[in-house]
PDB file of C-alpha atoms in Angstrom:
ATOM      1  CA  CYS A 160     -35.870  15.015 -36.159  1.00  0.00           C
ATOM      2  CA  LEU A 161     -32.289  13.618 -36.993  1.00  0.00           C
ATOM      3  CA  SER A 162     -31.656  16.175 -39.073  1.00  0.00           C
ATOM      4  CA  CYS A 163     -33.172  19.002 -37.288  1.00  0.00           C
ATOM      5  CA  PHE A 164     -30.879  17.646 -34.275  1.00  0.00           C
ATOM      6  CA  LEU A 165     -27.692  17.973 -35.969  1.00  0.00           C
ATOM      7  CA  GLN A 166     -28.230  21.335 -38.935  1.00  0.00           C
ATOM      8  CA  PHE A 167     -25.700  23.314 -37.467  1.00  0.00           C
ATOM      9  CA  SER A 168     -22.524  21.005 -38.452  1.00  0.00           C
ATOM     10  CA  THR A 169     -20.548  22.090 -39.982  1.00  0.00           C
ATOM     11  CA  PHE A 170     -18.737  18.931 -40.820  1.00  0.00           C
ATOM     12  CA  SER A 171     -17.331  18.460 -44.294  1.00  0.00           C
ATOM     13  CA  ALA A 172     -18.150  14.184 -45.025  1.00  0.00           C
ATOM     14  CA  LEU A 173     -18.542  13.001 -49.059  1.00  0.00           C
ATOM     15  CA  MET A 174     -20.190   9.978 -49.957  1.00  0.00           C
ATOM     16  CA  LEU A 175     -17.791   7.695 -52.428  1.00  0.00           C
ATOM     17  CA  GLY A 176     -18.903   5.568 -55.380  1.00  0.00           C
ATOM     18  CA  ASN A 177     -19.434   1.880 -55.201  1.00  0.00           C
ATOM     19  CA  SER A 178     -16.964   0.478 -57.920  1.00  0.00           C
ATOM     20  CA  ASP A 179     -14.037   3.155 -57.340  1.00  0.00           C
ATOM     21  CA  TYR A 180     -13.476   5.552 -54.625  1.00  0.00           C
ATOM     22  CA  LEU A 181     -12.569   8.711 -57.246  1.00  0.00           C
ATOM     23  CA  SER A 182     -16.118   9.122 -57.811  1.00  0.00           C
ATOM     24  CA  CYS A 183     -18.657  10.427 -55.282  1.00  0.00           C
ATOM     25  CA  ALA A 184     -22.536  10.911 -54.961  1.00  0.00           C
ATOM     26  CA  PRO A 185     -22.616  14.474 -56.444  1.00  0.00           C
ATOM     27  CA  GLY A 186     -25.769  16.728 -54.316  1.00  0.00           C
ATOM     28  CA  ASP A 187     -28.690  15.513 -56.639  1.00  0.00           C
ATOM     29  CA  MET A 188     -28.157  11.792 -55.174  1.00  0.00           C
ATOM     30  CA  TYR A 189     -30.643   9.955 -52.022  1.00  0.00           C
ATOM     31  CA  GLN A 190     -26.876  10.043 -50.590  1.00  0.00           C
ATOM     32  CA  ASN A 191     -26.571  14.104 -50.539  1.00  0.00           C
ATOM     33  CA  THR A 192     -29.469  13.421 -48.396  1.00  0.00           C
ATOM     34  CA  VAL A 193     -28.064  10.992 -46.026  1.00  0.00           C
ATOM     35  CA  LEU A 194     -24.653  13.116 -45.418  1.00  0.00           C
ATOM     36  CA  GLU A 195     -27.287  15.867 -44.913  1.00  0.00           C
ATOM     37  CA  ASN A 196     -29.823  13.863 -42.206  1.00  0.00           C
ATOM     38  CA  ALA A 197     -26.754  12.790 -40.791  1.00  0.00           C
ATOM     39  CA  GLY A 198     -25.929  16.275 -39.813  1.00  0.00           C
ATOM     40  CA  ALA A 199     -22.495  16.143 -42.523  1.00  0.00           C
ATOM     41  CA  GLN A 200     -22.533  18.082 -45.386  1.00  0.00           C
ATOM     42  CA  ASN A 201     -21.906  17.041 -48.016  1.00  0.00           C
ATOM     43  CA  ALA A 202     -17.960  18.214 -50.061  1.00  0.00           C
ATOM     44  CA  ALA A 203     -19.801  17.464 -53.260  1.00  0.00           C
ATOM     45  CA  ALA A 204     -22.997  19.443 -53.317  1.00  0.00           C
ATOM     46  CA  GLU A 205     -21.721  21.624 -56.170  1.00  0.00           C
ATOM     47  CA  LEU A 206     -21.257  18.840 -58.685  1.00  0.00           C
ATOM     48  CA  SER A 207     -24.733  17.503 -60.232  1.00  0.00           C
ATOM     49  CA  GLY A 208     -25.886  14.420 -61.962  1.00  0.00           C
ATOM     50  CA  GLY A 209     -28.012  10.987 -61.202  1.00  0.00           C
ATOM     51  CA  ASP A 210     -25.065   9.175 -61.251  1.00  0.00           C
ATOM     52  CA  PHE A 211     -21.464   9.083 -58.739  1.00  0.00           C
ATOM     53  CA  ALA A 212     -19.392  11.675 -60.502  1.00  0.00           C
ATOM     54  CA  ALA A 213     -15.694  10.483 -61.280  1.00  0.00           C
ATOM     55  CA  LEU A 214     -13.318  12.992 -59.769  1.00  0.00           C
ATOM     56  CA  SER A 215      -9.485  13.130 -60.013  1.00  0.00           C
ATOM     57  CA  TYR A 216      -7.324  12.687 -57.205  1.00  0.00           C
ATOM     58  CA  GLU A 217      -6.690  16.777 -57.518  1.00  0.00           C
ATOM     59  CA  GLN A 218     -10.636  17.581 -57.512  1.00  0.00           C
ATOM     60  CA  LEU A 219     -10.310  15.318 -53.811  1.00  0.00           C
ATOM     61  CA  LEU A 220      -7.500  16.392 -51.916  1.00  0.00           C
ATOM     62  CA  ALA A 221      -9.194  20.298 -53.235  1.00  0.00           C
ATOM     63  CA  MET A 222     -12.591  19.027 -51.645  1.00  0.00           C
ATOM     64  CA  ASN A 223     -10.601  18.056 -48.768  1.00  0.00           C
ATOM     65  CA  PRO A 224     -13.822  16.126 -46.755  1.00  0.00           C
ATOM     66  CA  GLN A 225     -13.274  15.431 -43.003  1.00  0.00           C
ATOM     67  CA  ALA A 226     -14.758  12.182 -43.223  1.00  0.00           C
ATOM     68  CA  LEU A 227     -15.385   9.459 -46.298  1.00  0.00           C
ATOM     69  CA  ILE A 228     -18.413   7.021 -46.616  1.00  0.00           C
ATOM     70  CA  ILE A 229     -17.841   3.880 -48.300  1.00  0.00           C
ATOM     71  CA  PRO A 230     -21.242   2.699 -49.500  1.00  0.00           C
ATOM     72  CA  ALA A 231     -22.030  -1.478 -48.264  1.00  0.00           C
ATOM     73  CA  GLU A 232     -22.234  -2.326 -52.110  1.00  0.00           C
ATOM     74  CA  ALA A 233     -18.009  -1.095 -53.126  1.00  0.00           C
ATOM     75  CA  SER A 234     -15.928  -3.030 -54.349  1.00  0.00           C
ATOM     76  CA  TYR A 235     -12.964  -1.596 -52.007  1.00  0.00           C
ATOM     77  CA  THR A 236     -12.296  -1.310 -48.765  1.00  0.00           C
ATOM     78  CA  ALA A 237     -11.500   1.344 -46.274  1.00  0.00           C
ATOM     79  CA  ASP A 238      -7.942   0.059 -45.952  1.00  0.00           C
ATOM     80  CA  ASP A 239      -7.764   0.368 -49.836  1.00  0.00           C
ATOM     81  CA  VAL A 240      -7.974   4.069 -49.423  1.00  0.00           C
ATOM     82  CA  LEU A 241      -6.127   4.683 -46.323  1.00  0.00           C
ATOM     83  CA  ALA A 242      -3.248   2.574 -48.671  1.00  0.00           C
ATOM     84  CA  ASP A 243      -3.461   5.577 -51.396  1.00  0.00           C
ATOM     85  CA  ALA A 244      -0.511   7.359 -50.788  1.00  0.00           C
ATOM     86  CA  GLU A 245      -2.162   9.945 -53.364  1.00  0.00           C
ATOM     87  CA  LEU A 246      -4.546  10.386 -50.495  1.00  0.00           C
ATOM     88  CA  ALA A 247      -2.032  11.426 -47.594  1.00  0.00           C
ATOM     89  CA  ALA A 248      -3.122  15.105 -47.455  1.00  0.00           C
ATOM     90  CA  LEU A 249      -6.550  14.201 -47.369  1.00  0.00           C
ATOM     91  CA  ASP A 250      -7.915  15.004 -44.066  1.00  0.00           C
ATOM     92  CA  ALA A 251     -10.092  12.549 -43.370  1.00  0.00           C
ATOM     93  CA  VAL A 252      -7.643   9.986 -44.063  1.00  0.00           C
ATOM     94  CA  LYS A 253      -5.096  11.478 -42.056  1.00  0.00           C
ATOM     95  CA  LEU A 254      -7.689  11.917 -39.324  1.00  0.00           C
ATOM     96  CA  GLY A 255      -8.656   7.912 -40.012  1.00  0.00           C
ATOM     97  CA  ALA A 256     -12.233   9.199 -40.769  1.00  0.00           C
ATOM     98  CA  VAL A 257     -12.646   6.604 -43.897  1.00  0.00           C
ATOM     99  CA  TYR A 258     -16.376   4.829 -42.800  1.00  0.00           C
ATOM    100  CA  GLU A 259     -17.437   1.230 -44.263  1.00  0.00           C
ATOM    101  CA  MET A 260     -21.134   1.450 -44.296  1.00  0.00           C
ATOM    102  CA  LEU A 261     -22.316  -2.314 -43.221  1.00  0.00           C
ATOM    103  CA  ARG A 262     -22.666  -5.049 -45.218  1.00  0.00           C
ATOM    104  CA  GLY A 263     -25.647  -7.857 -44.985  1.00  0.00           C
ATOM    105  CA  PHE A 264     -28.489  -5.381 -45.301  1.00  0.00           C
ATOM    106  CA  GLU A 265     -30.025  -3.373 -47.760  1.00  0.00           C
ATOM    107  CA  ALA A 266     -27.633  -0.791 -48.853  1.00  0.00           C
ATOM    108  CA  TRP A 267     -28.246   1.822 -46.702  1.00  0.00           C
ATOM    109  CA  ASP A 268     -27.122   4.606 -49.127  1.00  0.00           C
ATOM    110  CA  SER A 269     -30.478   3.520 -51.177  1.00  0.00           C
ATOM    111  CA  PRO A 270     -34.094   5.388 -51.369  1.00  0.00           C
ATOM    112  CA  VAL A 271     -35.234   1.801 -49.651  1.00  0.00           C
ATOM    113  CA  PRO A 272     -37.707   1.983 -46.502  1.00  0.00           C
ATOM    114  CA  SER A 273     -34.867   0.657 -44.141  1.00  0.00           C
ATOM    115  CA  GLY A 274     -32.448   4.063 -45.910  1.00  0.00           C
ATOM    116  CA  VAL A 275     -33.017   6.252 -43.048  1.00  0.00           C
ATOM    117  CA  LEU A 276     -31.368   3.690 -40.804  1.00  0.00           C
ATOM    118  CA  GLY A 277     -27.625   5.196 -43.110  1.00  0.00           C
ATOM    119  CA  ALA A 278     -27.866   8.341 -41.895  1.00  0.00           C
ATOM    120  CA  VAL A 279     -29.641   7.062 -38.519  1.00  0.00           C
ATOM    121  CA  TRP A 280     -25.366   4.706 -38.786  1.00  0.00           C
ATOM    122  CA  ALA A 281     -23.927   8.049 -40.445  1.00  0.00           C
ATOM    123  CA  ALA A 282     -24.603  10.421 -37.573  1.00  0.00           C
ATOM    124  CA  HIS A 283     -23.137   7.856 -35.142  1.00  0.00           C
ATOM    125  CA  VAL A 284     -20.440   7.653 -37.037  1.00  0.00           C
ATOM    126  CA  LEU A 285     -19.524  11.292 -37.573  1.00  0.00           C
ATOM    127  CA  HIS A 286     -21.039  12.641 -34.817  1.00  0.00           C
ATOM    128  CA  PRO A 287     -20.244   9.219 -32.072  1.00  0.00           C
ATOM    129  CA  ASP A 288     -20.579  11.753 -28.859  1.00  0.00           C
ATOM    130  CA  LEU A 289     -24.202  12.780 -30.492  1.00  0.00           C
ATOM    131  CA  VAL A 290     -25.724   9.296 -31.964  1.00  0.00           C
ATOM    132  CA  SER A 291     -24.734   6.911 -29.297  1.00  0.00           C
ATOM    133  CA  ARG A 292     -24.214   3.079 -30.753  1.00  0.00           C
ATOM    134  CA  GLU A 293     -26.617   2.768 -28.563  1.00  0.00           C
ATOM    135  CA  ASP A 294     -29.008   5.119 -29.982  1.00  0.00           C
ATOM    136  CA  TYR A 295     -27.614   3.479 -33.826  1.00  0.00           C
ATOM    137  CA  VAL A 296     -28.455   0.218 -32.512  1.00  0.00           C
ATOM    138  CA  SER A 297     -32.027   0.780 -31.597  1.00  0.00           C
ATOM    139  CA  ALA A 298     -33.277   2.513 -34.087  1.00  0.00           C
ATOM    140  CA  ALA A 299     -31.815  -0.075 -36.860  1.00  0.00           C
ATOM    141  CA  LYS A 300     -33.237  -3.007 -34.254  1.00  0.00           C
ATOM    142  CA  ALA A 301     -37.092  -1.250 -34.081  1.00  0.00           C
ATOM    143  CA  MET A 302     -36.812  -0.288 -38.265  1.00  0.00           C
ATOM    144  CA  TYR A 303     -36.657  -4.209 -39.020  1.00  0.00           C
ATOM    145  CA  GLU A 304     -38.991  -5.407 -36.155  1.00  0.00           C
ATOM    146  CA  THR A 305     -41.789  -2.886 -36.972  1.00  0.00           C
ATOM    147  CA  PHE A 306     -41.556  -2.958 -40.941  1.00  0.00           C
ATOM    148  CA  TYR A 307     -39.665  -6.325 -41.990  1.00  0.00           C
ATOM    149  CA  GLY A 308     -41.202  -8.704 -39.554  1.00  0.00           C
ATOM    150  CA  PHE A 309     -37.052  -9.942 -37.288  1.00  0.00           C
ATOM    151  CA  THR A 310     -34.928  -8.761 -34.873  1.00  0.00           C
ATOM    152  CA  PRO A 311     -31.417  -7.958 -36.498  1.00  0.00           C
ATOM    153  CA  ASP A 312     -28.065  -9.651 -34.148  1.00  0.00           C
ATOM    154  CA  GLU A 313     -26.663  -6.962 -32.581  1.00  0.00           C
ATOM    155  CA  ALA A 314     -23.420  -7.859 -33.683  1.00  0.00           C
ATOM    156  CA  ALA A 315     -23.682  -7.772 -37.273  1.00  0.00           C
ATOM    157  CA  LEU A 316     -24.967  -4.030 -36.493  1.00  0.00           C
TER     158      LEU A 316
END
């Protein structure tokens, strides 16, 4: 139980939207569960709704998450976020803690069978001292071998 292992975290993270980094997953979305299961508190948990919520720069800066996660299907990159001067004061930007979910697989931030890997991957990038790359790669390989009948290329993970 990954979330049980990491349940005492006070680490704040934000899952950004697919089309714009000035949007995020509110507490009602599946992506909130991905963050919680990865041992992070969703900085936008108090927001509601079943779709990505639009944010202003001021709202994002007030949330001040320690990490930002970019979904695999995003139309922008971590470099775009890091280069935005309006976000320079954000803890996640200052720490360089802006992470892009892997592309080339199903969207691990979605409620699909392999979606559980989103939490394992996020736990690895947010808590590498607790969830090693080897742990995450092993979980991904086991998931795809068991339920999809193929072994993913380790380099792609």
